[in-house]
Every structure is written in structure tokens, then in C-alpha cells.
Short mmCIF file of C-alpha atoms and ligand atoms in Angstrom, two decimals:
data_model
loop_
_atom_site.label_atom_id
_atom_site.label_comp_id
_atom_site.label_asym_id
_atom_site.label_seq_id
_atom_site.Cartn_x
_atom_site.Cartn_y
_atom_site.Cartn_z
CA MET B 281 -1.71 5.01 20.03
CA LYS B 282 -5.16 3.83 21.16
CA LEU B 283 -6.75 0.80 19.57
CA LYS B 284 -9.51 2.07 17.27
CA ASN B 285 -13.08 1.05 18.05
CA GLU B 286 -13.53 -0.43 14.57
CA ILE B 287 -10.61 -2.77 15.29
CA LYS B 288 -11.36 -3.81 18.87
CA GLU B 289 -13.89 -6.54 18.24
CA ILE B 290 -12.10 -8.05 15.27
CA ARG B 291 -8.38 -8.00 15.89
CA ASN B 292 -6.37 -8.98 18.93
CA ASN B 293 -2.73 -9.83 19.41
CA GLU B 294 -1.00 -12.61 21.26
CA TYR B 295 2.06 -10.67 22.49
CA GLY B 296 1.32 -7.01 23.34
CA ILE B 297 2.58 -4.98 20.35
CA ASP B 298 2.00 -1.35 19.39
CA ASN B 299 -1.56 -0.71 18.27
CA ILE B 300 -0.36 0.90 15.02
CA PHE B 301 0.01 -2.62 13.59
CA LEU B 302 -3.58 -3.54 14.45
CA ASN B 303 -5.05 -0.16 13.50
CA ARG B 304 -3.71 -0.34 9.95
CA TRP B 305 -6.08 -1.97 7.54
CA SER B 306 -7.24 -1.48 3.97
CA PRO B 307 -10.58 0.33 3.76
CA ARG B 308 -12.08 1.15 0.36
CA ALA B 309 -14.47 4.01 1.22
CA MET B 310 -12.84 7.32 0.27
CA SER B 311 -14.22 10.83 0.01
CA GLY B 312 -13.14 11.78 -3.52
CA GLU B 313 -11.15 14.74 -2.16
CA LYS B 314 -7.66 15.61 -3.32
CA LEU B 315 -4.84 15.08 -0.84
CA PRO B 316 -2.76 18.05 0.26
CA LYS B 317 0.71 17.58 -1.22
CA ASN B 318 2.42 17.76 2.18
CA GLU B 319 0.25 14.89 3.45
CA LEU B 320 1.17 12.73 0.46
CA MET B 321 4.85 13.64 0.74
CA ALA B 322 4.85 12.71 4.44
CA LEU B 323 3.93 9.15 3.46
CA PHE B 324 6.86 8.93 1.04
CA GLU B 325 9.05 10.45 3.74
CA ALA B 326 8.09 7.55 6.04
CA ALA B 327 8.84 5.08 3.23
CA LYS B 328 12.25 6.60 2.57
CA TRP B 329 13.55 5.60 6.02
CA ALA B 330 13.11 1.88 5.41
CA PRO B 331 16.18 -0.36 5.61
CA SER B 332 17.66 -1.87 2.45
CA ALA B 333 20.61 -4.05 1.49
CA SER B 334 23.76 -1.87 1.25
CA ASN B 335 21.41 1.11 1.74
CA ASN B 336 20.55 0.84 -1.96
CA GLN B 337 17.06 2.32 -1.45
CA PRO B 338 15.68 0.60 -4.56
CA TRP B 339 12.07 1.79 -4.00
CA ARG B 340 10.46 4.38 -6.26
CA PHE B 341 6.99 5.87 -5.98
CA VAL B 342 5.23 7.51 -8.90
CA TYR B 343 2.07 9.28 -7.84
CA ALA B 344 -0.79 10.90 -9.67
CA GLN B 345 -3.21 13.25 -7.96
CA ARG B 346 -6.84 12.91 -8.98
CA ASP B 347 -8.15 15.10 -11.84
CA THR B 348 -4.88 14.90 -13.75
CA GLU B 349 -3.99 13.23 -17.03
CA GLN B 350 -1.70 10.69 -15.33
CA TRP B 351 -4.43 9.81 -12.82
CA GLU B 352 -6.80 8.99 -15.70
CA LYS B 353 -4.18 6.74 -17.29
CA LEU B 354 -3.37 4.90 -14.07
CA PHE B 355 -7.06 4.63 -13.20
CA ASN B 356 -7.68 3.04 -16.61
CA SER B 357 -4.97 0.45 -15.92
CA LEU B 358 -6.93 -0.84 -12.88
CA ASN B 359 -9.16 -3.86 -13.15
CA GLU B 360 -12.91 -3.32 -12.97
CA GLY B 361 -13.20 -4.38 -9.33
CA ASN B 362 -10.61 -1.82 -8.23
CA ARG B 363 -12.05 0.94 -10.41
CA GLU B 364 -15.31 0.65 -8.55
CA TRP B 365 -13.87 2.12 -5.34
CA CYS B 366 -10.70 3.85 -6.63
CA GLU B 367 -12.78 6.46 -8.41
CA LYS B 368 -12.95 8.20 -5.01
CA ALA B 369 -9.19 8.00 -4.34
CA GLY B 370 -7.22 11.19 -3.85
CA ALA B 371 -4.07 9.76 -5.39
CA LEU B 372 -2.91 6.62 -7.16
CA VAL B 373 0.65 5.46 -6.62
CA VAL B 374 2.77 3.00 -8.59
CA ILE B 375 5.37 1.32 -6.43
CA LEU B 376 8.50 0.24 -8.29
CA SER B 377 11.86 -1.23 -7.47
CA ARG B 378 15.16 -0.69 -9.22
CA SER B 379 16.18 -4.18 -10.27
CA ASN B 380 19.88 -3.34 -10.55
CA MET B 381 22.10 -1.73 -7.95
CA GLU B 382 23.25 1.75 -8.86
CA TYR B 383 26.84 0.67 -8.10
CA LYS B 384 28.18 -1.28 -11.15
CA ASN B 385 24.57 -1.92 -12.24
CA LYS B 386 24.61 -5.52 -10.91
CA PRO B 387 21.28 -7.27 -10.21
CA ASN B 388 19.94 -6.49 -6.75
CA PRO B 389 18.44 -9.69 -5.29
CA THR B 390 16.65 -7.87 -2.47
CA ALA B 391 15.12 -5.03 -4.49
CA SER B 392 11.54 -6.30 -4.10
CA PHE B 393 12.05 -7.25 -0.46
CA ASP B 394 13.42 -3.80 0.40
CA THR B 395 10.64 -2.07 -1.52
CA GLY B 396 8.12 -4.09 0.49
CA SER B 397 9.65 -2.65 3.67
CA ALA B 398 9.23 0.85 2.32
CA TRP B 399 5.64 0.15 1.34
CA ILE B 400 4.63 -0.90 4.84
CA SER B 401 6.23 2.22 6.34
CA LEU B 402 4.13 4.29 3.94
CA ALA B 403 1.00 2.34 4.86
CA LEU B 404 1.60 2.66 8.61
CA GLU B 405 2.18 6.41 8.38
CA GLY B 406 -1.04 6.67 6.38
CA ALA B 407 -2.94 4.67 9.01
CA LYS B 408 -1.54 6.89 11.75
CA ARG B 409 -2.90 9.90 9.88
CA GLY B 410 -6.32 8.27 9.47
CA LEU B 411 -5.97 7.98 5.69
CA VAL B 412 -6.90 5.07 3.45
CA VAL B 413 -3.81 3.40 2.01
CA HIS B 414 -4.90 0.36 0.03
CA GLY B 415 -2.41 -1.83 -1.84
CA MET B 416 -3.35 -3.27 -5.24
CA ALA B 417 -2.13 -5.97 -7.59
CA GLY B 418 -5.31 -5.88 -9.65
CA PHE B 419 -4.17 -3.78 -12.59
CA ASP B 420 -2.49 -4.11 -15.96
CA TYR B 421 1.22 -4.11 -15.08
CA THR B 422 2.32 -3.41 -18.65
CA LYS B 423 0.05 -0.38 -18.97
CA ALA B 424 1.10 1.00 -15.58
CA ALA B 425 4.79 0.48 -16.38
CA SER B 426 4.55 2.37 -19.65
CA THR B 427 2.44 5.15 -18.08
CA VAL B 428 5.17 5.88 -15.54
CA ASN B 429 8.16 5.26 -17.87
CA ALA B 430 9.42 2.25 -15.90
CA GLY B 431 11.66 1.16 -18.78
CA LYS B 432 13.83 -1.91 -18.31
CA ILE B 433 15.48 -1.10 -15.00
CA PHE B 434 12.42 -0.51 -12.86
CA LYS B 435 10.01 -3.30 -11.98
CA VAL B 436 6.43 -2.42 -11.11
CA GLU B 437 5.72 -4.15 -7.79
CA ALA B 438 2.23 -2.95 -6.95
CA MET B 439 0.00 0.10 -6.83
CA CYS B 440 -1.82 1.72 -3.97
CA ALA B 441 -4.74 4.06 -3.62
CA ILE B 442 -4.57 6.82 -1.04
CA GLY B 443 -7.42 8.99 0.10
CA LYS B 444 -9.43 10.53 2.88
CA ARG B 445 -11.74 8.08 4.57
CA ALA B 446 -15.47 8.17 4.01
CA PRO B 447 -18.36 6.33 5.68
CA LYS B 448 -18.88 2.71 4.69
CA ASN B 449 -22.35 3.47 3.30
CA SER B 450 -20.80 5.64 0.58
CA LEU B 451 -19.63 2.41 -1.11
CA PRO B 452 -21.71 0.28 -3.51
CA GLU B 453 -23.57 -2.43 -1.54
CA ASN B 454 -21.33 -5.31 -2.66
CA LEU B 455 -18.29 -3.52 -1.23
CA GLN B 456 -19.97 -2.45 2.01
CA LYS B 457 -20.01 -6.11 3.04
CA LYS B 458 -16.23 -6.31 2.66
CA GLU B 459 -15.47 -3.03 4.46
CA MET B 460 -13.99 -4.40 7.67
CA PRO B 461 -10.58 -5.24 9.11
CA SER B 462 -9.44 -8.79 8.37
CA LYS B 463 -8.05 -11.41 10.71
CA ARG B 464 -4.71 -13.20 10.61
CA LYS B 465 -3.22 -16.68 10.93
CA LYS B 466 -2.07 -17.70 14.37
CA LEU B 467 1.57 -17.05 15.29
CA SER B 468 2.07 -20.84 15.53
CA GLU B 469 1.26 -21.08 11.80
CA ILE B 470 3.90 -18.56 10.68
CA ALA B 471 6.84 -18.65 13.14
CA PHE B 472 8.88 -21.80 13.80
CA GLU B 473 11.93 -22.66 15.81
CA GLY B 474 14.68 -24.36 13.79
CA LYS B 475 12.83 -25.74 10.77
CA LEU B 476 9.58 -25.43 8.94
CA PRO B 477 7.15 -28.19 9.83
CA LYS B 478 6.79 -31.03 7.27
C1 FMN V 10 0.49 -6.20 -2.85
C2 FMN V 10 -0.98 -6.11 -2.50
C3 FMN V 10 -1.91 -6.23 -3.50
C4 FMN V 10 -3.28 -6.10 -3.20
N1 FMN V 10 -4.20 -6.09 -4.23
C5 FMN V 10 -5.46 -5.71 -3.98
C6 FMN V 10 -6.36 -5.44 -5.05
O1 FMN V 10 -6.01 -5.51 -6.23
N2 FMN V 10 -7.62 -5.08 -4.73
C7 FMN V 10 -8.06 -4.94 -3.44
O2 FMN V 10 -9.21 -4.57 -3.23
N3 FMN V 10 -7.21 -5.17 -2.40
C8 FMN V 10 -5.94 -5.54 -2.63
N4 FMN V 10 -5.05 -5.70 -1.59
C9 FMN V 10 -5.50 -5.58 -0.20
C10 FMN V 10 -5.42 -6.93 0.53
O3 FMN V 10 -6.49 -7.74 0.12
C11 FMN V 10 -5.41 -6.69 2.05
O4 FMN V 10 -4.24 -6.01 2.39
C12 FMN V 10 -5.49 -8.01 2.82
O5 FMN V 10 -6.72 -8.64 2.63
C13 FMN V 10 -5.27 -7.79 4.31
O6 FMN V 10 -6.22 -6.88 4.80
P1 FMN V 10 -5.83 -5.53 5.54
O7 FMN V 10 -4.87 -4.78 4.66
O8 FMN V 10 -7.14 -4.80 5.70
O9 FMN V 10 -5.20 -5.88 6.86
C14 FMN V 10 -3.70 -5.87 -1.85
C15 FMN V 10 -2.72 -5.77 -0.85
C16 FMN V 10 -1.37 -5.88 -1.15
C17 FMN V 10 -0.35 -5.71 -0.05
#
């Protein structure tokens, strides 16, 4: 995969990795079009192949296509800042994890960790397809949980907005300023031999 022009001047890597990792970012400008179901399903398909402890596959994805009753409800659970740009999303997705293992219903200590793996697979597949996949924690977790029937066993981890990309100037001015790939900490700040530094 080629490094996208929009990424080139902002992101670089220290150790020659696949460009998919650099090309993925979280734009907000979306076209307001619906997503074809097979495109959406392909993202969940990518997520499904993530690794998990004992192959428990604790991740669940509940999606709502725009112009549906569930979409309205999930949209209304978002905070104001997220509503501003999510109104042009094609789909809203609630990402949940099953807190207990299916076998004997014992607590699963890695449910959130495993679900995070699945989320990034979904996001990378979306980036490869040129879609916006934008994670969100800015929403009312209680409202979202009841909208999707999470009950007691499923924990809402996050939401994401998925949509077709649109030009930056389609966003309100305050968001246009933020519409760019972000940078990262240096490797020396996150990876350590032996022990964490004091
Ligand atoms: C779990 C999670 C929650 C996030 N919550 C929000 C949010 O509520 N609103 C928002 O605009 N962006 C949100 N983001 C996007 C992050 O700010 C973004 O991923 C981060 O700044 C890194 O930028 P990048 O994804 O473009 O590389 C969230 C991302 C994740 C993974």
C-alpha cells in the first residue's frame, strides 16, 4: 500500500512498517451517504479474525444504518461535539464486549483487551477501503447500552462512526482546523527493555 499524500508530511515511522498503519487516521468529514451493506459487513469480517484469549471472541458490534429508528437513538446518545460531524455518518456502531466467558460463564479478564484488537482490525480494513472509521467515547454509555439491549453481560466499550469520506471544507469551520492526521510519541517513550523507567 502506498503512503497517502495527506499522510506524507505529517507522519513518519522509525522502523519501516506497512503503510496501512500510517494511512489509518480518524477524519470527521463524511458525505452523508448510506453504506452498502456488504461494505459494512466486510469491516466486521476483518474484526472477526482478531485473536482472543481461548478464542472466546468476546467482541460484539451493533450497527445502525442512517435514516433508521436505531440510528436516531444512537445519534441522540452522542455528545454535542460528536453530533456535529456524525450527522453525516453512514452508520453508527456500538462496540461491546461479553464480560463473561461463554464456557461456565466465568468473568473474562481479557474481554476488553480482545475487543480492542477486533476494533483496530475493523478500523484498518476501513482505512484500506478509503472509508472514515472514527472511534468515540463521547456519548451517554447508559443510553447506548439500553438502545442496543446490552443487558448485564455485555459492556459497552466505545462507539464508532463509519462513512464515505468528504472534502474537509464540508465540515463546520471549527472542525476543519482539526481535520488532519495526528502525530505519535517516540518509540523510546513507549517501549522499554526490562522495566519501565522510574
Ligand atoms: C476509544 C476511542 C474513543 C474516541 N473518542 C472520540 C470522541 O468521542 N470524539 C472524537 O472526535 N474522537 C474520538 N476518538 C478519536 C481519537 O481522538 C483519535 O483516534 C486520536 O486522536 C488519534 O488520532 P487518529 O485516529 O487520527 O490517528 C476516539 C478514539 C478512540 C480509539
